[in-house]
Amino acid sequence: MTALDEQRALVAEGCRVAAARGLVDGILGHLSLRVDDERLLIRCRSDTDAGVAHTRPGDIRLITFAGGAGAAGELDGYRVPNELPIHVETMLADARHRAVAHLHPPAVVAADLAGIAIRPIYGAFDIPGARLARAGVPVYERAVLIRTPALGKEMVAAMRDRPVVILRGHGITSAAATVQQAVLQAISLDALARMSLRVRAAGGTLREIDDADWDDLPDLGPAFTAEAAWRHEVARLPAE
């Protein structure tokens, strides 16, 4: 298996993990991974597409940033996502963002439409999630299909150098150095949104954790957080 084959498999795995967590439904949503200065791997659709939950490595195609085939035959029978500019503009804006996940988590969309800002309302329940929310989660306020570079740049501007952005009435974009981190960030964001909605539904008031608590919420390192979390996500995938 070549390095490119391994990358295809990883992006496909990330798609299935996102679907298993309910962050996407049907055929909507896509993940990408930058390969070099001019090309990326991204989930594409074919006439036999069975949905994101059933993404296989063969559905991950090598394309150019302009949307053309990244190598001979790469787009034979496949179509590039309409919202390719989400991925390209996010990657071009920050070299650290090698992986981009565009997903449609219902709880995040619902919380934002209800006027609920994603804030660190819990701590040790999910330390990476709490840290993600501590600096704020920005919102791109247009509920549009981001299919042009201009709209992609608008979204990136709203992102404000943060790793995630909520797209009002649409979904989210999560960017990171790895596919695993991009998807795990989205999972944490979804968990915060769902907890916020549950607290509100129970008649409670959302309150951020005390400032004094942050000193005792350490970064436990990637071996405990990202690596262990990803092993779990892969292990819980349904067998096909």
Tab-separated table of C-alpha atoms in Angstrom:
chain	number	residue	atom	x	y	z
A	1	MET	CA	0.000	0.000	0.000
A	2	THR	CA	1.404	3.390	-0.995
A	3	ALA	CA	1.373	6.495	1.205
A	4	LEU	CA	-1.414	7.895	-0.964
A	5	ASP	CA	-3.446	4.712	-0.486
A	6	GLU	CA	-3.043	5.053	3.281
A	7	GLN	CA	-4.200	8.661	3.136
A	8	ARG	CA	-7.259	7.696	1.082
A	9	ALA	CA	-8.121	5.043	3.650
A	10	LEU	CA	-7.759	7.524	6.508
A	11	VAL	CA	-10.039	10.126	4.910
A	12	ALA	CA	-12.624	7.429	4.178
A	13	GLU	CA	-12.391	6.245	7.788
A	14	GLY	CA	-12.914	9.812	8.982
A	15	CYS	CA	-16.071	10.069	6.890
A	16	ARG	CA	-17.475	6.880	8.407
A	17	VAL	CA	-16.626	8.014	11.940
A	18	ALA	CA	-18.405	11.339	11.367
A	19	ALA	CA	-21.474	9.529	10.045
A	20	ALA	CA	-21.479	7.039	12.918
A	21	ARG	CA	-21.546	9.985	15.321
A	22	GLY	CA	-24.516	11.536	13.523
A	23	LEU	CA	-22.529	14.518	12.290
A	24	VAL	CA	-23.628	13.872	8.708
A	25	ASP	CA	-26.589	12.122	7.149
A	26	GLY	CA	-27.173	10.709	3.700
A	27	ILE	CA	-24.796	11.944	1.018
A	28	LEU	CA	-24.122	15.410	2.479
A	29	GLY	CA	-20.783	16.366	4.039
A	30	HIS	CA	-17.180	15.713	3.084
A	31	LEU	CA	-13.627	15.476	4.427
A	32	SER	CA	-10.349	16.389	2.804
A	33	LEU	CA	-6.615	16.092	3.335
A	34	ARG	CA	-3.964	18.264	1.737
A	35	VAL	CA	-1.342	16.242	-0.155
A	36	ASP	CA	0.966	18.998	-1.420
A	37	ASP	CA	0.932	22.650	-2.460
A	38	GLU	CA	-1.440	22.036	-5.347
A	39	ARG	CA	-3.506	18.929	-4.557
A	40	LEU	CA	-5.790	17.420	-1.953
A	41	LEU	CA	-7.694	14.222	-1.353
A	42	ILE	CA	-11.440	14.717	-0.889
A	43	ARG	CA	-14.596	12.642	-0.738
A	44	CYS	CA	-16.279	12.789	-4.134
A	45	ARG	CA	-19.622	11.437	-5.316
A	46	SER	CA	-20.445	8.911	-7.990
A	47	ASP	CA	-23.727	7.704	-9.472
A	48	THR	CA	-23.592	4.729	-7.091
A	49	ASP	CA	-22.904	6.777	-3.920
A	50	ALA	CA	-24.477	5.016	-0.929
A	51	GLY	CA	-23.856	7.862	1.520
A	52	VAL	CA	-21.120	9.167	3.782
A	53	ALA	CA	-21.580	6.310	6.256
A	54	HIS	CA	-20.495	3.897	3.523
A	55	THR	CA	-17.477	5.820	2.235
A	56	ARG	CA	-14.729	3.604	0.875
A	57	PRO	CA	-11.132	4.553	0.007
A	58	GLY	CA	-12.080	4.529	-3.660
A	59	ASP	CA	-14.490	7.429	-3.031
A	60	ILE	CA	-11.572	9.611	-1.937
A	61	ARG	CA	-10.158	11.214	-5.066
A	62	LEU	CA	-7.010	13.221	-5.708
A	63	ILE	CA	-7.843	16.634	-7.165
A	64	THR	CA	-6.191	19.992	-7.710
A	65	PHE	CA	-7.084	23.073	-5.721
A	66	ALA	CA	-8.811	24.314	-8.884
A	67	GLY	CA	-11.083	21.261	-8.883
A	68	GLY	CA	-9.512	19.246	-11.697
A	69	ALA	CA	-8.149	15.720	-11.593
A	70	GLY	CA	-4.943	15.515	-9.573
A	71	ALA	CA	-3.737	12.575	-11.638
A	72	ALA	CA	-4.937	10.640	-14.662
A	73	GLY	CA	-8.299	8.962	-14.089
A	74	GLU	CA	-8.930	10.464	-10.657
A	75	LEU	CA	-12.291	11.947	-11.623
A	76	ASP	CA	-13.438	9.164	-13.925
A	77	GLY	CA	-16.989	8.477	-12.723
A	78	TYR	CA	-16.717	10.937	-9.829
A	79	ARG	CA	-17.827	14.529	-9.188
A	80	VAL	CA	-16.067	17.073	-6.988
A	81	PRO	CA	-18.211	18.499	-4.131
A	82	ASN	CA	-19.957	21.783	-4.914
A	83	GLU	CA	-18.478	23.194	-1.726
A	84	LEU	CA	-14.861	22.504	-2.605
A	85	PRO	CA	-14.065	26.187	-1.792
A	86	ILE	CA	-14.665	25.407	1.896
A	87	HIS	CA	-11.672	23.087	1.832
A	88	VAL	CA	-9.419	25.040	-0.509
A	89	GLU	CA	-9.859	28.435	1.126
A	90	THR	CA	-9.433	26.986	4.629
A	91	MET	CA	-6.195	25.291	3.622
A	92	LEU	CA	-4.859	28.333	1.779
A	93	ALA	CA	-5.590	30.611	4.726
A	94	ASP	CA	-3.537	28.588	7.227
A	95	ALA	CA	-0.791	26.099	6.373
A	96	ARG	CA	-1.460	24.284	9.662
A	97	HIS	CA	-4.856	23.202	8.337
A	98	ARG	CA	-4.023	20.092	6.333
A	99	ALA	CA	-7.351	18.393	7.038
A	100	VAL	CA	-10.821	19.906	6.724
A	101	ALA	CA	-14.165	18.402	7.717
A	102	HIS	CA	-17.390	19.991	6.495
A	103	LEU	CA	-20.250	18.370	8.403
A	104	HIS	CA	-23.941	18.945	9.222
A	105	PRO	CA	-24.443	18.130	12.944
A	106	PRO	CA	-28.128	18.874	13.751
A	107	ALA	CA	-27.518	19.715	17.418
A	108	VAL	CA	-24.936	22.369	16.579
A	109	VAL	CA	-27.208	23.933	13.967
A	110	ALA	CA	-30.180	23.847	16.371
A	111	ALA	CA	-28.244	25.367	19.266
A	112	ASP	CA	-26.985	28.216	17.110
A	113	LEU	CA	-30.459	28.913	15.683
A	114	ALA	CA	-31.779	28.951	19.258
A	115	GLY	CA	-29.272	31.655	20.142
A	116	ILE	CA	-27.120	29.357	22.290
A	117	ALA	CA	-23.437	30.193	22.055
A	118	ILE	CA	-21.085	27.241	22.438
A	119	ARG	CA	-19.217	27.883	25.684
A	120	PRO	CA	-17.292	25.701	28.190
A	121	ILE	CA	-20.201	24.688	30.395
A	122	TYR	CA	-18.358	21.588	31.593
A	123	GLY	CA	-14.768	20.660	32.316
A	124	ALA	CA	-13.447	17.146	32.954
A	125	PHE	CA	-16.459	15.684	31.115
A	126	ASP	CA	-14.522	16.500	27.910
A	127	ILE	CA	-11.358	18.532	28.478
A	128	PRO	CA	-10.453	18.982	24.777
A	129	GLY	CA	-14.013	20.124	24.099
A	130	ALA	CA	-13.942	22.571	26.990
A	131	ARG	CA	-10.654	24.024	25.777
A	132	LEU	CA	-12.036	24.278	22.245
A	133	ALA	CA	-14.996	26.301	23.525
A	134	ARG	CA	-13.029	28.461	25.962
A	135	ALA	CA	-11.700	30.765	23.245
A	136	GLY	CA	-15.117	30.924	21.610
A	137	VAL	CA	-16.647	29.283	18.571
A	138	PRO	CA	-17.248	31.806	15.784
A	139	VAL	CA	-20.283	31.801	13.494
A	140	TYR	CA	-20.510	32.451	9.766
A	141	GLU	CA	-23.943	34.017	9.598
A	142	ARG	CA	-24.900	33.216	6.006
A	143	ALA	CA	-26.902	30.025	5.367
A	144	VAL	CA	-25.608	29.654	1.830
A	145	LEU	CA	-24.023	26.933	-0.259
A	146	ILE	CA	-20.342	27.867	-0.166
A	147	ARG	CA	-19.536	27.079	-3.772
A	148	THR	CA	-17.357	30.038	-4.802
A	149	PRO	CA	-13.912	31.197	-3.644
A	150	ALA	CA	-15.451	34.502	-2.542
A	151	LEU	CA	-17.877	32.744	-0.194
A	152	GLY	CA	-15.083	30.469	0.996
A	153	LYS	CA	-12.999	33.504	1.899
A	154	GLU	CA	-15.991	35.008	3.748
A	155	MET	CA	-16.287	31.844	5.801
A	156	VAL	CA	-12.556	31.827	6.583
A	157	ALA	CA	-12.741	35.469	7.670
A	158	ALA	CA	-15.577	34.576	10.055
A	159	MET	CA	-13.495	31.668	11.359
A	160	ARG	CA	-10.991	34.176	12.781
A	161	ASP	CA	-8.036	31.777	13.051
A	162	ARG	CA	-10.075	29.348	15.155
A	163	PRO	CA	-10.101	25.636	14.305
A	164	VAL	CA	-13.894	25.418	13.990
A	165	VAL	CA	-16.669	27.652	12.711
A	166	ILE	CA	-20.437	27.214	12.794
A	167	LEU	CA	-22.202	27.886	9.503
A	168	ARG	CA	-25.618	29.261	10.466
A	169	GLY	CA	-28.488	27.175	9.181
A	170	HIS	CA	-26.016	24.881	7.462
A	171	GLY	CA	-23.364	23.002	9.467
A	172	ILE	CA	-19.757	23.405	10.554
A	173	THR	CA	-16.222	23.475	9.256
A	174	SER	CA	-13.498	21.912	11.387
A	175	ALA	CA	-9.829	22.239	10.406
A	176	ALA	CA	-6.715	20.673	11.890
A	177	ALA	CA	-3.325	19.196	11.123
A	178	THR	CA	-4.782	15.699	10.886
A	179	VAL	CA	-7.996	14.048	9.777
A	180	GLN	CA	-8.395	12.550	13.231
A	181	GLN	CA	-8.206	15.918	14.982
A	182	ALA	CA	-10.572	17.604	12.534
A	183	VAL	CA	-13.222	14.957	13.197
A	184	LEU	CA	-12.623	14.778	16.960
A	185	GLN	CA	-13.054	18.560	17.206
A	186	ALA	CA	-16.393	18.205	15.467
A	187	ILE	CA	-17.433	15.450	17.875
A	188	SER	CA	-16.555	17.656	20.855
A	189	LEU	CA	-18.443	20.612	19.388
A	190	ASP	CA	-21.490	18.424	18.841
A	191	ALA	CA	-21.304	17.114	22.432
A	192	LEU	CA	-21.237	20.665	23.796
A	193	ALA	CA	-24.218	21.641	21.667
A	194	ARG	CA	-26.231	18.590	22.721
A	195	MET	CA	-25.474	19.175	26.411
A	196	SER	CA	-26.405	22.841	26.094
A	197	LEU	CA	-29.727	21.929	24.506
A	198	ARG	CA	-30.423	19.344	27.231
A	199	VAL	CA	-29.718	21.819	30.023
A	200	ARG	CA	-31.999	24.390	28.420
A	201	ALA	CA	-34.715	21.779	27.811
A	202	ALA	CA	-34.560	20.817	31.503
A	203	GLY	CA	-35.164	24.456	32.449
A	204	GLY	CA	-31.594	25.067	33.538
A	205	THR	CA	-29.347	28.043	32.956
A	206	LEU	CA	-26.105	27.651	31.064
A	207	ARG	CA	-23.095	28.754	33.090
A	208	GLU	CA	-19.424	28.527	32.235
A	209	ILE	CA	-17.155	26.633	34.590
A	210	ASP	CA	-15.257	28.675	37.173
A	211	ASP	CA	-12.007	30.293	36.093
A	212	ALA	CA	-10.214	28.581	38.965
A	213	ASP	CA	-11.025	25.174	37.512
A	214	TRP	CA	-8.844	25.602	34.429
A	215	ASP	CA	-5.625	25.008	36.366
A	216	ASP	CA	-6.847	21.514	37.156
A	217	LEU	CA	-7.925	20.668	33.618
A	218	PRO	CA	-4.557	19.650	32.152
A	219	ASP	CA	-3.678	18.756	28.594
A	220	LEU	CA	-3.321	14.991	28.922
A	221	GLY	CA	-1.414	14.666	25.648
A	222	PRO	CA	-2.286	13.107	22.298
A	223	ALA	CA	-1.691	9.530	23.450
A	224	PHE	CA	-4.596	9.838	25.897
A	225	THR	CA	-6.794	12.221	23.956
A	226	ALA	CA	-6.536	12.101	20.169
A	227	GLU	CA	-4.912	8.687	19.736
A	228	ALA	CA	-7.007	6.825	22.284
A	229	ALA	CA	-10.168	8.645	21.245
A	230	TRP	CA	-9.612	7.767	17.607
A	231	ARG	CA	-9.048	4.096	18.388
A	232	HIS	CA	-12.399	4.105	20.149
A	233	GLU	CA	-14.161	5.867	17.276
A	234	VAL	CA	-12.836	3.357	14.765
A	235	ALA	CA	-13.670	0.395	17.025
A	236	ARG	CA	-17.317	1.494	17.331
A	237	LEU	CA	-17.851	1.673	13.566
A	238	PRO	CA	-20.492	-0.792	12.377
A	239	ALA	CA	-19.179	-3.782	10.489
A	240	GLU	CA	-19.879	-3.799	6.769
